[in-house]
Short mmCIF file of C-alpha atoms and ligand atoms in Angstrom, two decimals:
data_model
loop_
_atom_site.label_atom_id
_atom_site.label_comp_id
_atom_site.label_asym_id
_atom_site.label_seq_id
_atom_site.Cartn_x
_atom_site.Cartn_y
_atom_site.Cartn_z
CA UNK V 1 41.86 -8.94 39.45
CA UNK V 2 42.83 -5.82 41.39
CA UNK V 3 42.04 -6.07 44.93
CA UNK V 4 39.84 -3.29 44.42
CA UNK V 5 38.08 -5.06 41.64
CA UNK V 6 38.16 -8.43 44.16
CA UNK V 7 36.20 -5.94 46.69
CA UNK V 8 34.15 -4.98 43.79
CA UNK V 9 32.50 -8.23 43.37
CA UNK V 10 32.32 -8.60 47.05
CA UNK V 11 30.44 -5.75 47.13
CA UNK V 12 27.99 -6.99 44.33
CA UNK V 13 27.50 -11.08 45.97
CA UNK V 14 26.96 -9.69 49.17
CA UNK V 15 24.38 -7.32 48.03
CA UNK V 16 22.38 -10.92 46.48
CA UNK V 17 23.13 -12.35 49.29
CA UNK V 18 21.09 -9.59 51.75
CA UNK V 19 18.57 -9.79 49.16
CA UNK V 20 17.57 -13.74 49.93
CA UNK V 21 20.36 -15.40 47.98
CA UNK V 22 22.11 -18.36 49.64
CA UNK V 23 25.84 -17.78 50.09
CA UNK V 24 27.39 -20.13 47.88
CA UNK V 25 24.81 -19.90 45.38
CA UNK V 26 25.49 -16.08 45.00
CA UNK V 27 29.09 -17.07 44.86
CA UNK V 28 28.54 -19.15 42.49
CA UNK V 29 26.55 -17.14 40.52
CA UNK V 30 29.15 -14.63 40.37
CA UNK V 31 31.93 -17.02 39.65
CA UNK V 32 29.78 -18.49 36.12
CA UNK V 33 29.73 -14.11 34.94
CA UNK V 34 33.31 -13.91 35.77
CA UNK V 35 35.55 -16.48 33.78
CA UNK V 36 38.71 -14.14 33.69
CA UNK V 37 38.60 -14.72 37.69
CA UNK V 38 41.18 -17.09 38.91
CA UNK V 39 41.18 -19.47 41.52
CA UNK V 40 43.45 -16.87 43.52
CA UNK V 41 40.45 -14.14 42.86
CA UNK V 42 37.47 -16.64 44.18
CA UNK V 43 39.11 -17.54 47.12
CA UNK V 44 39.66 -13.61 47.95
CA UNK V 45 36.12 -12.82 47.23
CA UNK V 46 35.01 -15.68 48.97
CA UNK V 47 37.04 -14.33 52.05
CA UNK V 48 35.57 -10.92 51.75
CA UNK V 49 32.26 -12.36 51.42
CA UNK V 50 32.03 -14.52 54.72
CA UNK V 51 34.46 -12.09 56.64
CA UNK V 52 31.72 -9.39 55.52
CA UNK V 53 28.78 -11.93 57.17
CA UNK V 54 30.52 -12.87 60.01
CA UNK V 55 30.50 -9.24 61.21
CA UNK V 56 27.77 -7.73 59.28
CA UNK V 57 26.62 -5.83 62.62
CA UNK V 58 30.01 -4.55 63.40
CA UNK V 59 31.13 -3.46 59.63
CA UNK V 60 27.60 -2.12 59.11
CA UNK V 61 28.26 0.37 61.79
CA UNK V 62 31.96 0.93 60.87
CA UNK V 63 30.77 1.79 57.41
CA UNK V 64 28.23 3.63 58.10
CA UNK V 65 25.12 1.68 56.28
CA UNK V 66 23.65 -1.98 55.82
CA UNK V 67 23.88 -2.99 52.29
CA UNK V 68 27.13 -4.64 50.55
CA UNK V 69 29.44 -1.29 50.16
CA UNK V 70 28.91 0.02 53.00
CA UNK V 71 29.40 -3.25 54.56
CA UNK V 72 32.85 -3.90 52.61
CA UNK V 73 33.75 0.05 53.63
CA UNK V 74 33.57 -0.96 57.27
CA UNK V 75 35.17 -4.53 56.64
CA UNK V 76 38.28 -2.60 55.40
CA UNK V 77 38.53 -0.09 58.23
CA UNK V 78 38.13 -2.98 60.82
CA UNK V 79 41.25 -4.08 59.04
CA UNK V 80 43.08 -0.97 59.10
CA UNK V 81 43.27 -0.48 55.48
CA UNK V 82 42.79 2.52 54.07
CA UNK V 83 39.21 2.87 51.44
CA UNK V 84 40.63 5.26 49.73
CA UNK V 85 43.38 2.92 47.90
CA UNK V 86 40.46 0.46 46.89
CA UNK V 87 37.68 3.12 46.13
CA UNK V 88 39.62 4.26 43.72
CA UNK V 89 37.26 4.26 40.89
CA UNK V 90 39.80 3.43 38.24
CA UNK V 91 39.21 -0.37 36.43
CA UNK V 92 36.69 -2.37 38.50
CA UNK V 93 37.62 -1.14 41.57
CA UNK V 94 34.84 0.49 43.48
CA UNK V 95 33.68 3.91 42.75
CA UNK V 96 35.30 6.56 44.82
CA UNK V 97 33.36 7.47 48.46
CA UNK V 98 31.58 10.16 48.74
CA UNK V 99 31.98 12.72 50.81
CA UNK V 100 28.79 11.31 52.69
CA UNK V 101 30.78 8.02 53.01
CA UNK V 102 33.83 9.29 54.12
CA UNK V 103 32.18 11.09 57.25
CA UNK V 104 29.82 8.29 58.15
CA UNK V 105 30.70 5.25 60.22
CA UNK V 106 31.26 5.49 63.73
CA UNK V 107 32.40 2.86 66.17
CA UNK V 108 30.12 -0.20 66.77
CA UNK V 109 27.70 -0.04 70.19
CA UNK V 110 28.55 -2.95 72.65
CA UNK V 111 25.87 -4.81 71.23
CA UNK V 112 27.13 -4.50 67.26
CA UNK V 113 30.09 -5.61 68.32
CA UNK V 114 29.51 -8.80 69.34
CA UNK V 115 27.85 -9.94 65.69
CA UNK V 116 24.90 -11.16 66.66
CA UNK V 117 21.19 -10.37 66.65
CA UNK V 118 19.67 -8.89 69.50
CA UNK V 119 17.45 -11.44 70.30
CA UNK V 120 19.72 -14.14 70.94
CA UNK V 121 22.70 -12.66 72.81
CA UNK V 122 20.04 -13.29 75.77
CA UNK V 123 20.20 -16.68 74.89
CA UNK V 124 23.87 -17.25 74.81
CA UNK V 125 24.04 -15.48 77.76
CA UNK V 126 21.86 -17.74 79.39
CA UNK V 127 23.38 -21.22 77.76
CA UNK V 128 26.90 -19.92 78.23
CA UNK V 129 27.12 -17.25 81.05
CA UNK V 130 30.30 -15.40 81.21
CA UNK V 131 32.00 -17.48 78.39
CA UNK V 132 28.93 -16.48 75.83
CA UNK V 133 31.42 -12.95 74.86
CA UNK V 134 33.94 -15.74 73.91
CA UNK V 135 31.94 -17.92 71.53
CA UNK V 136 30.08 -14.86 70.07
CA UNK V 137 33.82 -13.08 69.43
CA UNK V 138 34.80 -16.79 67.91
CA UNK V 139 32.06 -16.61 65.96
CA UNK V 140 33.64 -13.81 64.03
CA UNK V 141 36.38 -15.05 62.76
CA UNK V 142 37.62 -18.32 60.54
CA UNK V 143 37.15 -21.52 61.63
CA UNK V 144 39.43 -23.67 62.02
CA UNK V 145 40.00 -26.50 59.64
CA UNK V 146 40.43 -29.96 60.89
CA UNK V 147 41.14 -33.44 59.74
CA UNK V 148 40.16 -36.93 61.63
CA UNK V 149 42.74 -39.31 60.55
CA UNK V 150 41.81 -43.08 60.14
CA UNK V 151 43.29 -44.77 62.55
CA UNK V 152 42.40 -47.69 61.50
CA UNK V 153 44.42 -47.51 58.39
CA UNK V 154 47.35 -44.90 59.80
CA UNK V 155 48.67 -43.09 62.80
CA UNK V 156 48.47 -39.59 63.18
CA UNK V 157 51.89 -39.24 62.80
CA UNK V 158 52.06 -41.01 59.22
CA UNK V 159 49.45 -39.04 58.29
CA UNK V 160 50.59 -35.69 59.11
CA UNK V 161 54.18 -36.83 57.19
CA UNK V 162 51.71 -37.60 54.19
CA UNK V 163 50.07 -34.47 53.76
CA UNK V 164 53.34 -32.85 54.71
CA UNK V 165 54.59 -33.96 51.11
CA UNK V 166 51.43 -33.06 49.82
CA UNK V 167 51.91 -29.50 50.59
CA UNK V 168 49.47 -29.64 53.73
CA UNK V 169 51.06 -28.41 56.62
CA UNK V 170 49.32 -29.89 60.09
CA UNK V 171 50.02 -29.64 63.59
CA UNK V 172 48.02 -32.33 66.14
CA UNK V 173 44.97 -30.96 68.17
CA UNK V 174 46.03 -30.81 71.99
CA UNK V 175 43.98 -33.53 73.94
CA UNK V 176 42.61 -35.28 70.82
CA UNK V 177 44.06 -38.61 69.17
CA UNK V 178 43.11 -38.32 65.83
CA UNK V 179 42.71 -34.40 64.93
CA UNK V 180 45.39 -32.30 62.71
CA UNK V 181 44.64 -28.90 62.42
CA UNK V 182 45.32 -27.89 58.68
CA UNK V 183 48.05 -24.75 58.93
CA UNK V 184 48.98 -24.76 55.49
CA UNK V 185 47.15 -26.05 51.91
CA UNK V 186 43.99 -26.08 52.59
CA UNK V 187 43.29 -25.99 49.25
CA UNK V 188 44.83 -29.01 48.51
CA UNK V 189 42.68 -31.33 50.19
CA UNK V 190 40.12 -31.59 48.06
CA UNK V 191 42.47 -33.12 45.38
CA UNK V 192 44.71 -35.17 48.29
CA UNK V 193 45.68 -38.42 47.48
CA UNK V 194 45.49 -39.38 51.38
CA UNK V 195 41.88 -37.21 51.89
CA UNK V 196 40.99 -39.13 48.53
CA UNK V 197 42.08 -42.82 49.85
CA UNK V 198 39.91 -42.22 53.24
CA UNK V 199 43.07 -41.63 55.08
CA UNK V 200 41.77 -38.83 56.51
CA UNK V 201 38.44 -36.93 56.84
CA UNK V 202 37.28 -33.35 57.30
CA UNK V 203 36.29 -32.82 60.88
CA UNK V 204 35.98 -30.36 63.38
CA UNK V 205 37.81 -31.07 66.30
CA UNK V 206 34.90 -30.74 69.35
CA UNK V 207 32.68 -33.25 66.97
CA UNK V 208 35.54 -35.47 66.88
CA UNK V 209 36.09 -34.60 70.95
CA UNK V 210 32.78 -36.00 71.36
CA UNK V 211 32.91 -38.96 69.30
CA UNK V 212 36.16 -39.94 71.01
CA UNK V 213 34.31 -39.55 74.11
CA UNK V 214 31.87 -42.42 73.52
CA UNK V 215 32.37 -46.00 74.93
CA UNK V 216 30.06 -48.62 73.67
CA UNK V 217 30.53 -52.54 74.11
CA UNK V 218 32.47 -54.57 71.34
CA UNK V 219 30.14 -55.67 68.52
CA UNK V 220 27.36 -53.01 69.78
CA UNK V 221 24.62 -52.84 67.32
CA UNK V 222 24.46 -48.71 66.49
CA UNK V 223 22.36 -46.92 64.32
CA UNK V 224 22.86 -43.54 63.36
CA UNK V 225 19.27 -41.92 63.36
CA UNK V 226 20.32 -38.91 61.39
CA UNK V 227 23.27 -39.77 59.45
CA UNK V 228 23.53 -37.02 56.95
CA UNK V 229 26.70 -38.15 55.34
CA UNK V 230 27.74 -40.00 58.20
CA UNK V 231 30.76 -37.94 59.77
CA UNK V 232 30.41 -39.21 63.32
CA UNK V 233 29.51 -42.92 62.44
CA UNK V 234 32.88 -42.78 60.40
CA UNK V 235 34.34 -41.53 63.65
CA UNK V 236 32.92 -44.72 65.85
CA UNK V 237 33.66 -46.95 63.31
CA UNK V 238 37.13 -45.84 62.99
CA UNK V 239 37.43 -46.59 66.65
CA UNK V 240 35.44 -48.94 67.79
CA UNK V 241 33.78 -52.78 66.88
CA UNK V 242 30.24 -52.65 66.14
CA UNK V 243 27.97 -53.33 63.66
CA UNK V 244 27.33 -49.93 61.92
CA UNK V 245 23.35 -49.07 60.33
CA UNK V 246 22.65 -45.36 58.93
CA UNK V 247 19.23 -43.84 58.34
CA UNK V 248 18.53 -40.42 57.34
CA UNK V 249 14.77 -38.76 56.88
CA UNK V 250 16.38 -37.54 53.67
CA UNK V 251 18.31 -40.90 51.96
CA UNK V 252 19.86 -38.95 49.59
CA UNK V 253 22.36 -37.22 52.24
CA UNK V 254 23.51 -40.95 52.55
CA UNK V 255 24.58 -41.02 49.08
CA UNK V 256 27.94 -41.39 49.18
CA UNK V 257 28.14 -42.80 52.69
CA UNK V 258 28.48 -46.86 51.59
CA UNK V 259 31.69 -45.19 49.29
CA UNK V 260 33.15 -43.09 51.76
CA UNK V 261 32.83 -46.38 54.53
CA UNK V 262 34.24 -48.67 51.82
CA UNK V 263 37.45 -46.03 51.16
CA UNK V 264 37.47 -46.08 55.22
CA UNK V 265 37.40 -49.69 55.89
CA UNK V 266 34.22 -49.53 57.40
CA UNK V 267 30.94 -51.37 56.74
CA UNK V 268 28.23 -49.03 57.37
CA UNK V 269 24.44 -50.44 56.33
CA UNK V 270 22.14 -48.10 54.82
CA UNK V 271 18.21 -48.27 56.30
CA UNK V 272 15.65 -47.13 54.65
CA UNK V 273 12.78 -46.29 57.38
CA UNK V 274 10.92 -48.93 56.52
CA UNK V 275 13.69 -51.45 57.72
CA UNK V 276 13.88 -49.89 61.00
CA UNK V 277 11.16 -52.12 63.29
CA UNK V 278 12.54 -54.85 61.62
CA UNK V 279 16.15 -54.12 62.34
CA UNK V 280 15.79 -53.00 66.08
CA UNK V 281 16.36 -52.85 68.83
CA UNK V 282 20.20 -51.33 69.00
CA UNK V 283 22.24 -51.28 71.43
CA UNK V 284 22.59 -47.56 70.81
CA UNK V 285 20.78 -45.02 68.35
CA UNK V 286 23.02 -41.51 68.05
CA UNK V 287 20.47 -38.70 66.71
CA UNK V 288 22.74 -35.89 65.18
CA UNK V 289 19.98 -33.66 65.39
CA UNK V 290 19.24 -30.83 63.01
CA UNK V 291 19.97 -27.95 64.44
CA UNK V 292 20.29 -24.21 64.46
CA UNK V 293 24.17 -24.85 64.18
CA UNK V 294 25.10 -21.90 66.10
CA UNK V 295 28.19 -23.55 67.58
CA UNK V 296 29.22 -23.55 63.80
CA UNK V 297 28.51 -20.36 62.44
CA UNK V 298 31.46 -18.94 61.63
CA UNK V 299 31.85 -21.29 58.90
CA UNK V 300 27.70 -20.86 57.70
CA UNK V 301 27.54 -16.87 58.83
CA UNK V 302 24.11 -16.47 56.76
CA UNK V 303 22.39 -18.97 59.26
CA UNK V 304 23.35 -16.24 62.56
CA UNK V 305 20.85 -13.71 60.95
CA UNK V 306 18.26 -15.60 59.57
CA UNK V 307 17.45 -17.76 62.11
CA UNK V 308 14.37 -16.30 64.32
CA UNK V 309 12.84 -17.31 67.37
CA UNK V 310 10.10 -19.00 65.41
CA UNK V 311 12.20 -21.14 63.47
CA UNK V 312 13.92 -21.76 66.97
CA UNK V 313 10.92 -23.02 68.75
CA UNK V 314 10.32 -25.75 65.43
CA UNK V 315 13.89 -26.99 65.32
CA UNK V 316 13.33 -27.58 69.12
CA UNK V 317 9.77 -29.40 68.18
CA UNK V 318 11.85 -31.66 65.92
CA UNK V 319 14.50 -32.01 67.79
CA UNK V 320 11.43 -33.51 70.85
CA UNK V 321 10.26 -35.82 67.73
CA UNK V 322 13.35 -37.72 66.48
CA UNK V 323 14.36 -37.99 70.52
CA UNK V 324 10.78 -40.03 70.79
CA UNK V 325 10.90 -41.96 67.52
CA UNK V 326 14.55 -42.60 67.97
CA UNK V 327 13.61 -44.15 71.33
CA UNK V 328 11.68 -46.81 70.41
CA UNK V 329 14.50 -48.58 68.46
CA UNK V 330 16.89 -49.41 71.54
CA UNK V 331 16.73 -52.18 73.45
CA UNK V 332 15.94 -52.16 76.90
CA UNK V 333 19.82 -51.45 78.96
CA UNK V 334 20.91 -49.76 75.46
CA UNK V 335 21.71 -46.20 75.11
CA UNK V 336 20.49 -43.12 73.40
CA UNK V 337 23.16 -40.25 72.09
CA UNK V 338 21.65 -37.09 71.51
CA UNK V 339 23.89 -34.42 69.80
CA UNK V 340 23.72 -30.82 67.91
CA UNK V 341 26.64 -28.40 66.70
CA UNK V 342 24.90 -25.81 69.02
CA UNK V 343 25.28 -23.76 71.71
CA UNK V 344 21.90 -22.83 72.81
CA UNK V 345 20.23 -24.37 75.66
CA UNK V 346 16.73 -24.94 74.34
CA UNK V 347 18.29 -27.06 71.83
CA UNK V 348 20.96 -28.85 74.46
CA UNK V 349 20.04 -29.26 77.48
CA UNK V 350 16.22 -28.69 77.78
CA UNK V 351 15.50 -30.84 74.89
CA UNK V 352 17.10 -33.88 76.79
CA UNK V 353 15.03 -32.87 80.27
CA UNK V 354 12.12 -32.55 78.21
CA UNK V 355 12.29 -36.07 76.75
CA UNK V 356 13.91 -37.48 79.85
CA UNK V 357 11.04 -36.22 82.01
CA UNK V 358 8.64 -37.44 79.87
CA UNK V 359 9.28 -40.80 79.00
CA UNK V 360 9.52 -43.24 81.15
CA UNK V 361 12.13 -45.51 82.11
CA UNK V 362 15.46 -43.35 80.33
CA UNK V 363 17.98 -41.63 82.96
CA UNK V 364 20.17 -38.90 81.20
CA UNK V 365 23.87 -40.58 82.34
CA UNK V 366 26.18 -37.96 80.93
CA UNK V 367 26.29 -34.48 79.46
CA UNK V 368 28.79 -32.47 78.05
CA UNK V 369 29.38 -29.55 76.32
CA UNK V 370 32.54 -27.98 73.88
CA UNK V 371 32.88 -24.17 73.48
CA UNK V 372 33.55 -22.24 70.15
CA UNK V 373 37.27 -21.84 70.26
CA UNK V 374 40.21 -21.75 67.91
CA UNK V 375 40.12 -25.28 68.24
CA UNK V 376 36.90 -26.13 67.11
CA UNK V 377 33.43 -25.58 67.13
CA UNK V 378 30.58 -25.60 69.71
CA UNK V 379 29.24 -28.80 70.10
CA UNK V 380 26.79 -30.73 72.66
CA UNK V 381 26.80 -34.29 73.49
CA UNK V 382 24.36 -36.19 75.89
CA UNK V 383 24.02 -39.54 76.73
CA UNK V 384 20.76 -41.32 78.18
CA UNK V 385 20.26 -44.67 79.43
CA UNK V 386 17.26 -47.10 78.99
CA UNK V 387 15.93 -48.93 81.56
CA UNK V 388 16.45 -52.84 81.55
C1 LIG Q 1 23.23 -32.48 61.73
S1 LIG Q 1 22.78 -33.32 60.30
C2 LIG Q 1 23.60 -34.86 60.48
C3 LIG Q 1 25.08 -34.81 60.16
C4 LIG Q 1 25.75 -36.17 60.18
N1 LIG Q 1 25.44 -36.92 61.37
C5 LIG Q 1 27.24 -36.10 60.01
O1 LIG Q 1 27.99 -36.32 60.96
O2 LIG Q 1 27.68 -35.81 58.89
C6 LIG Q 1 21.12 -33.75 60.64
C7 LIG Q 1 20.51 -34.77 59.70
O3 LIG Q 1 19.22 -35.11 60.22
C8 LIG Q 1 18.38 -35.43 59.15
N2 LIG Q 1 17.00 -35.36 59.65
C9 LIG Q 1 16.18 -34.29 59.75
N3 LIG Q 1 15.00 -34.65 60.29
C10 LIG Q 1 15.08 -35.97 60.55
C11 LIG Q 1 14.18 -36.93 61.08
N4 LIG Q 1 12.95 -36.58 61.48
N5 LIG Q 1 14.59 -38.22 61.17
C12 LIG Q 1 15.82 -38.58 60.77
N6 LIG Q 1 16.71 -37.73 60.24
C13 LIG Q 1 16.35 -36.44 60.13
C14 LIG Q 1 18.75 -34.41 58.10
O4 LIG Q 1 18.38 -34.85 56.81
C15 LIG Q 1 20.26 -34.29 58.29
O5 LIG Q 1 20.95 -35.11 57.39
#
């Protein structure tokens, strides 16, 4: 494919994609009509596509409109390339601008630029204070992508010499043991011989930061409240001695959790709710709430503009709920984790003053908070402490 014709089908996913259409479904969907697209093609639309959401504010106003060309139009003059060699009209490149086209666009207001709806820039603002133009400018651009490496099974250096003769270039995270930031392959490490052994796992550095940041007494009896597919109980497990349970509200997101532990050299036991009463207390119960995932955004852009205030307030409802029921499994002296991929205060710290002035007999004893950076993403951690 041209790169016009690459733009083309940018142009014509993003344009599902404002119309309701998940992301990757749309991609998908696109990728099933176009079999003469190579794997070279799909991951250029794919970049279009979430550089295009990531700044649909700012390349809406550099274009001059809000649906998919105009959007692409405005993506290429961020980028200082010039329309007029892609809106060429010729093949499947995109038809040539108008003369309309060519005089709208102006630069974006303060506001545009910083990619985010109006209603919640107050609300970084208010979590983050002077640092919230930082995460929202992160929030624009790529994530990083980041492996944890096992260190049960390897060190950090073997590992990086491993995917080295893979064809993954790495370079260590600053002030984390286990991360590697992936510089070069990232392609590769799907099909990885040391991803597919459970050498290493996908992980963003700040939810590896605040795994790392745990301490919990040898042979600790954790449960992972809302284990998903069980990233940060890897993490512990990979570090520390316990005995490892994992529960989810939705078992299948556990699925592959018992293989993934096995390929780790971790036993992690699957509950199903009904086991819970049975199985408490724990020592500790981490709830990996679900969350807006703002602190994460850059990598899911089509979350930024669809969450609203009302779907804000219910996350935070939930969030209150699983804090409660989660709290009934520890043991008296045992400790509650409470953690989200997000920025925002009503789902960080408020949540965990709500519950801990509510309920009697829990202290919060730590609290702690990682930006949106190059490194990795936002991320909250808090610990609270049960009475004896
Ligand atoms: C942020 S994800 C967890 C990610 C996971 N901990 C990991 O590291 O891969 C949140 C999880 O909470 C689960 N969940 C949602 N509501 C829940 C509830 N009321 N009780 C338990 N789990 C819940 C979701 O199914 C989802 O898997």
């Amino acid at each position: 494919m041209t790169p016009g014709a690459r733009v083309s089908a940018a142009i014509s996913v993003l344009d599902a994609i404002l119309a309701g259409v998940p992301a990757e479904r749309a991609l998908t969907n696109w990728a099933r009509g176009a079999r003469y697209a190579g794997s070279g093609d799909r991951a250029a639309v794919r970049d279009h596509v979430f550089g295009a959401l990531r700044c649909l504010r700012s390349f809406g106003a550099l274009g001059g409109g809000t649906d998919g060309r105009a959007i692409l139009l405005g993506s290429l003059r961020a980028q200082g390339i010039d329309p007029e060699t892609i809106f060429t009209g010729t093949g499947h490149d995109p038809a040539p601008l108008s003369e309309v086209e060519r005089r709208a666009g102006r630069a974006p207001t303060e506001s545009e630029a910083r990619d985010l709806p109006d209603w919640l820039w107050p609300r970084f603002r208010a979590a983050l204070g002077e640092a919230a133009g930082a995460a929202a400018e992160a929030l624009r651009h790529r994530a990083p992508i980041c492996l944890r490496v096992n260190a049960r099974r390897l060190s950090r250096a073997e590992a990086q010499a491993r995917l080295a003769r893979e064809g993954i270039g790495t370079t260590p995270v600053q002030d984390r043991n286990f991360a590697l930031q992936v510089t070069e392959g990232e392609r590769k490490i799907a099909q990885s011989p040391t991803y597919r052994e459970g050498l290493v796992e996908l992980q963003d550095a700040s939810s590896q930061a605040a795994m790392e940041a745990l301490a919990l007494p040898s042979g600790a009896r954790v449960l992972d409240y809302c284990a998903g597919g069980g990233g940060k109980t890897l993490a512990l497990a990979a570090r520390l001695d316990g005995v490892w349970f994992a529960h989810d509200a939705d078992p299948g997101r556990m699925t592959d959790l018992p293989a993934r532990a096995g390929r780790a050299g971790s036993d992690v036991r699957i509950c199903g709710a009904e086991m819970l009463r049975d199985l408490s207390p724990f020592d500790a119960v981490l709830c990996d709430v679900p969350c807006s995932g703002s602190g994460t955004w850059r990598r899911a852009p089509q979350a930024k503009w669809t969450l609203t205030p009302e779907a804000l307030a219910d996350l935070v409802r939930r969030q209150d709920g699983i804090l409660r029921r989660a709290a009934e499994l520890v043991r008296p002296g045992g400790q509650m984790i409470y953690t989200t991929c997000s920025v925002l205060a009503e789902e960080n710290e408020a949540v965990v003053a709500g519950f801990a002035a509510a309920s009697k007999g829990w202290r919060v004893t730590a609290r702690r908070r990682w930006p949106v950076s190059t490194m990795g993403d936002g991320f909250f951690l808090a610990q609270l402490c049960r009475e004896e």
